[in-house]
Short mmCIF file of C-alpha atoms and ligand atoms in Angstrom, two decimals:
data_model
loop_
_atom_site.label_atom_id
_atom_site.label_comp_id
_atom_site.label_asym_id
_atom_site.label_seq_id
_atom_site.Cartn_x
_atom_site.Cartn_y
_atom_site.Cartn_z
CA MET A 1 59.76 155.77 273.00
CA LYS A 2 61.70 158.50 272.03
CA LEU A 3 65.08 157.94 270.18
CA GLY A 4 67.77 160.06 268.76
CA MET A 5 69.26 158.79 265.43
CA ILE A 6 72.58 160.28 264.37
CA GLY A 7 73.33 159.37 260.68
CA LEU A 8 70.22 159.42 258.27
CA GLY A 9 71.60 157.71 255.31
CA LYS A 10 70.54 154.45 253.47
CA MET A 11 69.90 152.70 256.91
CA GLY A 12 69.40 155.28 259.52
CA GLY A 13 67.04 157.36 257.34
CA ASN A 14 64.84 154.25 256.55
CA MET A 15 65.09 153.16 260.32
CA VAL A 16 63.62 156.76 261.58
CA LEU A 17 60.78 156.05 259.24
CA ARG A 18 60.23 152.50 260.17
CA LEU A 19 60.02 153.87 263.86
CA LEU A 20 57.62 156.56 263.00
CA GLN A 21 55.45 154.04 261.48
CA GLY A 22 55.50 152.20 264.64
CA GLY A 23 54.57 155.14 266.61
CA HIS A 24 57.87 156.26 268.10
CA GLN A 25 59.30 159.86 268.50
CA VAL A 26 62.52 160.31 266.53
CA VAL A 27 65.02 163.26 266.81
CA GLY A 28 67.48 162.89 264.02
CA HIS A 29 70.68 164.50 263.21
CA ASP A 30 73.00 164.59 260.04
CA ARG A 31 75.43 166.75 258.18
CA SER A 32 73.31 166.36 255.10
CA GLU A 33 70.25 168.96 254.83
CA ALA A 34 68.67 166.35 252.32
CA ALA A 35 68.76 163.44 254.75
CA LEU A 36 67.28 165.83 257.46
CA GLN A 37 64.65 167.07 255.02
CA ASN A 38 63.70 163.47 254.17
CA ILE A 39 62.93 162.38 257.75
CA ARG A 40 61.09 165.78 258.53
CA ASP A 41 58.76 165.18 255.63
CA HIS A 42 57.67 162.04 257.21
CA GLY A 43 57.03 163.62 260.57
CA ALA A 44 60.30 163.18 262.32
CA GLN A 45 62.25 166.24 264.00
CA GLY A 46 65.72 166.82 262.33
CA THR A 47 68.52 169.07 263.03
CA SER A 48 71.97 169.44 261.90
CA ASP A 49 72.77 171.69 265.17
CA ILE A 50 74.13 168.96 267.69
CA ASP A 51 73.03 171.11 270.70
CA GLU A 52 69.77 171.42 269.28
CA PHE A 53 69.50 167.50 268.80
CA ILE A 54 70.57 166.80 272.43
CA ALA A 55 68.33 169.06 273.91
CA ALA A 56 65.57 167.44 272.06
CA LEU A 57 66.11 164.23 273.48
CA GLY A 58 64.26 164.51 277.01
CA GLU A 59 65.74 163.98 280.27
CA PRO A 60 69.18 163.47 281.31
CA GLY A 61 69.58 159.74 282.46
CA SER A 62 66.96 158.57 280.25
CA ARG A 63 68.12 159.52 276.79
CA ALA A 64 69.02 157.03 274.22
CA VAL A 65 70.94 157.85 270.83
CA TRP A 66 71.55 155.19 267.92
CA VAL A 67 74.74 156.23 265.86
CA MET A 68 74.37 154.80 262.10
CA VAL A 69 77.24 156.57 260.48
CA PRO A 70 80.27 154.56 258.58
CA ALA A 71 82.13 152.46 260.60
CA GLY A 72 85.62 153.44 262.06
CA GLN A 73 87.04 156.91 262.48
CA ILE A 74 83.63 158.68 261.66
CA THR A 75 81.96 156.37 264.54
CA GLN A 76 84.57 157.10 266.85
CA SER A 77 84.43 160.80 266.54
CA VAL A 78 80.69 160.88 266.88
CA ILE A 79 80.89 158.77 269.91
CA ASP A 80 83.37 160.80 271.63
CA ASP A 81 81.38 163.96 270.82
CA LEU A 82 78.35 162.34 272.56
CA ALA A 83 80.23 161.05 275.29
CA GLY A 84 80.87 164.64 276.32
CA ARG A 85 77.41 165.97 275.93
CA LEU A 86 75.43 162.92 277.50
CA SER A 87 75.03 161.90 281.35
CA PRO A 88 75.15 158.99 283.45
CA GLY A 89 72.44 156.74 282.60
CA ASP A 90 72.02 157.56 278.88
CA ILE A 91 72.66 154.90 276.36
CA ILE A 92 74.64 155.17 273.02
CA ILE A 93 73.49 152.62 270.67
CA ASP A 94 76.29 151.75 267.76
CA GLY A 95 74.15 150.07 264.74
CA GLY A 96 76.83 150.07 262.11
CA ASN A 97 79.31 147.59 260.95
CA SER A 98 82.07 148.34 263.87
CA ASN A 99 84.94 146.21 264.64
CA PHE A 100 83.85 144.29 267.92
CA LYS A 101 87.12 144.95 269.27
CA ASP A 102 86.63 148.70 268.91
CA THR A 103 83.20 148.04 270.58
CA GLN A 104 84.54 146.43 273.54
CA ARG A 105 86.90 148.99 274.17
CA ARG A 106 84.29 151.81 273.75
CA ALA A 107 82.00 149.98 276.27
CA GLU A 108 84.61 149.71 278.75
CA GLU A 109 85.69 153.56 278.31
CA LEU A 110 81.94 154.72 278.35
CA ALA A 111 81.12 152.59 281.34
CA HIS A 112 83.73 154.64 283.31
CA GLU A 113 81.51 157.86 282.38
CA GLY A 114 78.38 156.09 283.62
CA LEU A 115 77.21 155.61 279.92
CA HIS A 116 75.52 152.40 278.42
CA PHE A 117 77.05 151.17 275.20
CA VAL A 118 74.91 148.94 273.21
CA ASP A 119 76.24 147.24 269.86
CA VAL A 120 73.68 146.48 267.47
CA GLY A 121 74.81 144.16 264.27
CA THR A 122 72.06 145.25 261.97
CA SER A 123 71.14 143.57 258.85
CA GLY A 124 68.56 144.14 256.12
CA GLY A 125 70.12 147.13 254.14
CA ILE A 126 67.72 149.05 252.06
CA TRP A 127 64.89 146.72 252.31
CA GLY A 128 64.58 146.73 256.14
CA LEU A 129 62.36 149.47 255.97
CA LYS A 130 59.79 147.17 254.50
CA GLU A 131 60.81 143.94 255.76
CA GLY A 132 62.38 144.58 259.13
CA TYR A 133 65.76 144.54 260.24
CA ALA A 134 67.42 141.60 261.92
CA MET A 135 69.60 142.86 264.90
CA MET A 136 72.16 141.00 266.68
CA VAL A 137 72.30 143.13 270.09
CA GLY A 138 75.24 143.25 272.54
CA GLY A 139 75.56 144.88 276.12
CA PRO A 140 74.36 145.37 279.13
CA GLU A 141 70.94 143.50 279.66
CA GLU A 142 69.31 146.42 281.65
CA ALA A 143 70.17 148.88 278.87
CA VAL A 144 68.95 146.29 276.03
CA GLU A 145 65.69 145.87 277.96
CA ARG A 146 65.28 149.43 277.97
CA LEU A 147 65.37 149.57 274.16
CA ARG A 148 63.19 146.73 273.59
CA PRO A 149 60.31 148.67 272.09
CA ILE A 150 62.77 150.03 269.59
CA PHE A 151 64.16 146.48 268.71
CA GLU A 152 60.47 145.22 268.53
CA THR A 153 59.69 147.89 266.09
CA LEU A 154 62.54 147.76 263.68
CA ALA A 155 62.54 144.03 263.73
CA PRO A 156 60.52 141.86 261.16
CA ALA A 157 58.20 141.03 263.92
CA ALA A 158 58.25 141.88 267.83
CA ASP A 159 59.28 138.46 268.74
CA ARG A 160 61.52 137.47 265.78
CA GLY A 161 64.75 138.99 264.15
CA TRP A 162 66.34 140.43 267.17
CA GLY A 163 68.00 139.26 270.16
CA ARG A 164 70.79 139.91 272.81
CA MET A 165 73.78 137.79 272.00
CA GLY A 166 75.91 138.64 275.23
CA PRO A 167 77.88 141.34 276.59
CA SER A 168 79.29 144.16 274.79
CA GLY A 169 80.90 143.51 271.32
CA SER A 170 78.78 140.26 271.06
CA GLY A 171 76.53 141.85 268.67
CA HIS A 172 79.13 143.41 266.48
CA TYR A 173 80.82 139.89 266.52
CA VAL A 174 77.96 138.10 265.49
CA LYS A 175 77.38 140.49 262.31
CA MET A 176 80.81 140.10 261.30
CA VAL A 177 80.76 136.51 261.24
CA HIS A 178 77.11 137.20 259.20
CA ASN A 179 79.12 139.15 256.75
CA GLY A 180 81.79 136.70 256.29
CA ILE A 181 79.20 134.15 255.49
CA GLU A 182 77.50 136.69 253.16
CA TYR A 183 80.72 136.97 251.26
CA GLY A 184 80.94 133.26 250.81
CA MET A 185 77.50 132.56 249.67
CA MET A 186 77.84 135.48 247.27
CA GLN A 187 81.09 134.22 245.86
CA ALA A 188 79.59 130.64 245.50
CA TYR A 189 76.63 131.77 243.50
CA ALA A 190 79.02 134.08 241.46
CA GLU A 191 81.40 131.20 240.43
CA GLY A 192 78.41 128.93 239.57
CA PHE A 193 76.99 131.33 237.27
CA GLU A 194 80.17 132.32 235.69
CA LEU A 195 80.83 128.71 235.05
CA MET A 196 77.53 127.93 233.16
CA LYS A 197 77.98 131.06 231.35
CA ALA A 198 81.33 129.81 229.88
CA HIS A 199 80.19 126.43 229.10
CA GLN A 200 78.67 127.59 225.70
CA THR A 201 77.62 124.18 224.45
CA PHE A 202 74.19 124.60 226.02
CA ASN A 203 73.85 128.28 225.71
CA LEU A 204 72.33 128.62 229.04
CA ASP A 205 69.97 131.54 230.04
CA MET A 206 71.36 132.77 233.31
CA ALA A 207 68.24 135.09 234.07
CA GLN A 208 66.27 131.71 233.79
CA ILE A 209 68.09 129.62 235.76
CA ALA A 210 68.51 131.88 238.77
CA GLU A 211 64.74 132.50 238.39
CA LEU A 212 63.99 128.79 238.31
CA TRP A 213 66.21 128.02 241.27
CA ARG A 214 64.30 130.39 243.36
CA HIS A 215 61.35 127.93 243.48
CA GLY A 216 61.93 124.62 245.46
CA SER A 217 65.56 124.28 244.75
CA VAL A 218 68.03 123.56 247.63
CA VAL A 219 70.14 126.89 246.78
CA ARG A 220 67.18 129.36 246.98
CA SER A 221 67.77 132.20 249.17
CA TRP A 222 67.25 136.01 249.28
CA LEU A 223 70.64 136.73 247.85
CA LEU A 224 69.24 134.47 244.95
CA ASP A 225 66.07 136.50 244.71
CA LEU A 226 68.26 139.88 244.24
CA THR A 227 70.37 138.10 241.59
CA ALA A 228 67.66 137.03 239.79
CA GLU A 229 66.15 140.61 239.94
CA ALA A 230 69.41 141.96 238.80
CA LEU A 231 69.68 139.21 235.84
CA LYS A 232 66.43 140.27 234.57
CA ASN A 233 68.13 143.72 233.34
CA SER A 234 70.92 142.51 231.27
CA ALA A 235 71.66 146.30 230.23
CA ASP A 236 72.10 147.34 233.50
CA PHE A 237 74.06 144.16 234.56
CA GLU A 238 76.52 144.28 231.65
CA GLN A 239 77.59 147.73 232.22
CA LEU A 240 78.74 146.99 236.11
CA SER A 241 82.25 146.90 236.83
CA ASP A 242 83.72 143.77 238.25
CA TYR A 243 85.46 145.71 241.12
CA VAL A 244 83.98 144.37 244.43
CA ALA A 245 84.44 146.46 247.37
CA ASP A 246 84.74 145.32 251.02
CA SER A 247 84.14 147.06 254.12
CA GLY A 248 85.93 145.24 256.83
CA GLU A 249 83.92 142.48 257.76
CA GLY A 250 85.23 139.41 255.87
CA ARG A 251 89.06 140.58 256.71
CA TRP A 252 88.01 140.83 260.46
CA THR A 253 86.40 137.47 260.17
CA ILE A 254 89.11 135.76 258.57
CA ILE A 255 91.57 137.59 261.64
CA ASP A 256 89.55 136.01 264.08
CA SER A 257 89.77 132.46 262.28
CA ILE A 258 93.34 132.86 262.63
CA GLU A 259 93.35 133.76 266.05
CA LEU A 260 91.33 130.85 267.19
CA GLY A 261 92.84 128.42 264.65
CA VAL A 262 89.27 127.78 263.06
CA PRO A 263 89.62 127.16 259.34
CA THR A 264 87.53 129.36 257.18
CA PRO A 265 88.69 128.65 253.71
CA VAL A 266 85.37 129.62 251.73
CA ILE A 267 85.14 132.91 253.60
CA THR A 268 88.86 133.64 253.23
CA LEU A 269 88.96 132.87 249.51
CA ALA A 270 85.83 134.71 249.04
CA THR A 271 87.46 137.87 250.58
CA GLN A 272 90.66 137.36 248.70
CA MET A 273 88.72 137.41 245.40
CA ARG A 274 87.66 140.76 246.39
CA PHE A 275 91.17 141.72 246.79
CA ARG A 276 91.88 140.56 243.40
CA SER A 277 88.96 142.18 241.94
CA GLN A 278 90.13 145.52 243.57
CA GLN A 279 93.74 145.54 241.68
CA GLU A 280 93.93 147.20 238.23
CA VAL A 281 96.97 145.00 237.55
CA SER A 282 98.16 142.29 239.72
CA TYR A 283 101.85 142.74 240.46
CA ALA A 284 101.91 139.19 241.42
CA GLY A 285 100.53 138.33 238.06
CA GLN A 286 102.91 140.21 236.25
CA MET A 287 105.76 138.60 238.15
CA LEU A 288 104.43 134.94 237.39
CA SER A 289 104.67 136.17 233.66
CA ALA A 290 107.91 137.35 233.85
CA MET A 291 109.06 134.02 235.58
CA ARG A 292 107.34 131.83 232.94
CA ARG A 293 108.94 134.16 230.12
CA ALA A 294 112.18 133.69 231.92
CA PHE A 295 112.19 130.11 232.61
CA GLY A 296 110.51 128.76 229.42
CA GLY A 297 110.78 131.48 226.97
CA HIS A 298 107.09 131.53 227.11
CA ALA A 299 104.86 134.08 225.55
CA VAL A 300 103.16 136.64 227.76
CA LYS A 301 100.46 139.01 227.22
CA THR A 302 101.14 142.90 227.41
CA LEU A 303 99.18 145.73 228.79
CA GLU A 304 97.99 148.35 226.68
CA VAL A 305 100.70 150.76 228.06
CA GLY A 306 103.49 147.91 227.71
CA LYS A 307 103.10 147.22 223.91
CA GLN A 308 106.42 148.64 223.18
CA GLU A 309 107.98 145.48 224.91
CA GLY A 310 106.94 143.65 221.83
CA LEU A 311 105.98 140.38 223.51
CA VAL A 312 103.68 137.83 221.68
CA PRO A 313 100.47 136.67 223.52
CA GLU A 314 100.01 132.84 223.61
CA VAL A 315 96.30 133.25 223.32
CA GLN A 316 94.67 135.64 220.93
CA ALA A 317 94.57 139.06 222.51
CA GLY A 318 91.35 140.84 223.28
CA GLU A 319 89.66 138.12 225.12
CA HIS A 320 90.41 139.78 228.59
CA PRO A 321 89.84 143.64 228.86
CA LYS A 322 93.15 143.88 230.96
CA ALA A 323 95.39 142.68 228.30
CA ALA A 324 95.99 143.50 224.57
CA ALA A 325 97.93 142.03 221.87
CA PRO A 326 101.28 144.10 221.18
CA GLU A 327 101.25 145.61 217.82
CA ASN A 328 105.09 144.73 216.64
CA ILE A 329 104.78 141.27 216.51
CA PRO A 330 106.74 141.34 213.16
CA ALA A 331 109.59 142.96 215.39
CA VAL A 332 109.80 140.10 217.63
CA ALA A 333 109.44 137.54 214.43
CA ALA A 334 112.61 139.38 213.15
CA GLN A 335 114.30 139.00 215.93
CA ALA A 336 113.59 135.37 216.65
CA GLY A 337 115.26 134.98 212.97
CA SER A 338 112.46 133.56 210.98
CA SER A 339 109.08 134.90 209.62
CA GLU A 340 108.24 131.40 208.53
CA HIS A 341 107.12 130.30 212.22
CA SER A 342 104.30 131.47 214.54
CA ALA A 343 105.51 134.48 216.52
CA ALA A 344 104.93 132.29 219.62
CA GLU A 345 107.23 129.27 218.49
CA GLN A 346 109.59 132.16 217.60
CA LEU A 347 109.55 133.67 221.12
CA GLY A 348 110.13 130.14 222.45
CA GLU A 349 113.16 129.68 220.25
CA THR A 350 114.54 132.77 221.31
CA GLY A 351 114.12 131.79 224.97
CA GLN A 352 116.07 128.57 224.23
CA GLN A 353 118.84 130.44 222.62
CA ARG A 354 119.27 132.57 225.42
CA VAL A 355 119.75 129.72 227.99
CA LYS A 356 122.16 128.23 225.72
CA GLY A 357 123.93 131.38 225.44
CA ASP A 358 123.99 131.73 229.12
CA GLU A 359 125.61 128.27 229.72
N1 NAI B 1 73.94 149.99 253.66
C1 NAI B 1 73.89 148.62 254.22
O1 NAI B 1 73.55 147.84 253.66
C2 NAI B 1 74.31 148.43 255.63
C3 NAI B 1 74.92 149.38 256.17
N2 NAI B 1 75.50 149.04 257.71
C4 NAI B 1 76.15 149.99 258.49
O2 NAI B 1 75.46 151.00 258.86
C5 NAI B 1 76.39 152.25 258.92
C6 NAI B 1 75.63 153.28 258.06
O3 NAI B 1 75.61 153.00 256.67
P1 NAI B 1 74.68 153.53 255.56
O4 NAI B 1 73.47 153.96 255.84
O5 NAI B 1 74.65 152.65 254.36
O6 NAI B 1 75.59 154.86 255.05
P2 NAI B 1 75.25 155.77 254.38
O7 NAI B 1 76.59 156.52 253.83
O8 NAI B 1 74.22 155.77 253.53
O9 NAI B 1 74.94 156.87 255.36
C7 NAI B 1 75.84 157.54 256.43
C8 NAI B 1 75.13 158.89 256.82
O10 NAI B 1 75.93 159.42 257.94
C9 NAI B 1 75.82 160.89 257.78
N3 NAI B 1 77.16 161.38 258.48
C10 NAI B 1 78.38 160.99 258.29
N4 NAI B 1 79.33 161.49 259.05
C11 NAI B 1 78.50 162.13 260.06
C12 NAI B 1 78.62 163.06 261.15
N5 NAI B 1 79.98 163.07 261.70
N6 NAI B 1 77.66 163.58 262.00
C13 NAI B 1 76.30 163.11 261.43
N7 NAI B 1 76.04 162.60 260.37
C14 NAI B 1 77.04 162.05 259.53
C15 NAI B 1 76.13 161.15 256.32
O11 NAI B 1 75.70 162.28 255.98
C16 NAI B 1 75.00 160.06 255.79
O12 NAI B 1 73.88 160.55 255.51
C17 NAI B 1 77.63 151.98 258.47
O13 NAI B 1 78.48 151.59 259.59
C18 NAI B 1 77.51 150.62 257.60
O14 NAI B 1 78.28 149.71 257.66
C19 NAI B 1 75.10 148.17 258.34
C20 NAI B 1 74.34 146.97 257.45
C21 NAI B 1 73.61 147.30 256.29
O1 5RP B 2 76.32 144.74 256.46
C1 5RP B 2 76.02 144.77 255.25
C2 5RP B 2 75.00 143.70 254.43
O2 5RP B 2 74.90 142.66 255.53
C3 5RP B 2 76.34 145.70 254.41
O3 5RP B 2 75.77 145.96 253.17
C4 5RP B 2 77.86 145.87 253.99
O4 5RP B 2 78.37 147.06 253.53
C5 5RP B 2 78.29 144.64 253.29
O5 5RP B 2 79.92 144.32 253.35
P1 5RP B 2 80.67 144.92 252.33
O6 5RP B 2 80.58 146.31 252.33
O7 5RP B 2 81.95 144.48 252.81
O8 5RP B 2 80.31 144.01 251.08
#
């Protein structure tokens, strides 16, 4: 079958290669010359000229274009552009991680133009080329049937790993929940391993445990396989930042759970943990420190930039990269009126004195 592919990045590029291997004819379009060259090197036609791309797709009414670009505004503008160029009977496929509500709206709008819209929640990442892609398909049955040869080639096997979920939006909806589950599973592994690493009594080897659990354990999974591989290369692992991005699917899953009144505590907390990781400094955390200092006279940690405040850490500084010991502890000690006591004790006394003074 002939298929047009717009977006030849990590996903679209490899999907083109898998389709070529399956004997399909593919025309690719991307803004990136390197991405185009990659598919040309493997025998596909690739062009950055959208008119040339459309012309190469075949007869109006029988054409199919798979869109595999970043979700959101880019997907919207690519679909808008396609809608103006295609004809009734043609199919647009959105294989990205689009919000299912956008998909429902797009399907309705495109139906008015006589265009079929098929949403495909696609899973498999960069491994899909070799292993095949799991595809959760939504949209009109007739259009999905026409695309069967494409799904059968992209899937891990012709009769497995893909299927029509229901009407437009259902494919992206199921993929959204899939990714919510992904967040929860990832978070559970990450927490368990962090706990074992912190429990220093046994000096446990994380790489050894991850590898061991891959074989026969109840918690073995593909995510664990990838984790075990990552832990083998400790030099690479240790230089990773703890910033964890999120591209929307977790947030939308939580919104859906709120709208339906269905509890999703694991997915929700896993998503919230990503938000926390994305903060350089937590305003809420600063506020907690301010309150503790105010009501209890407790010592609090300061940021590097806030050293001049001269606050005393309760715990030895340097344990957390986001906090540092103030350098002017002696100044605080002097202020507290005694250099005999520990700085933390002195700060506590200062707090008590201030409360007394206020009365
Ligand atoms: N990377 C992953 O593991 C997965 C990604 N997805 C989804 O697949 C979609 C694509 O993701 P990736 O391939 O990872 O992204 P990517 O960033 O690797 O590739 C996107 C490609 O689209 C091209 N592009 C951007 N704007 C364009 C435009 N206006 N016209 C033509 N080409 C344009 C870029 O040049 C790039 O080659 C996204 O919606 C993503 O959420 C879905 C499942 C897994
Ligand atoms: O769909 C995917 C995997 O199934 C993509 O890798 C997606 O980008 C992962 O979500 P996030 O970026 O929010 O971690």
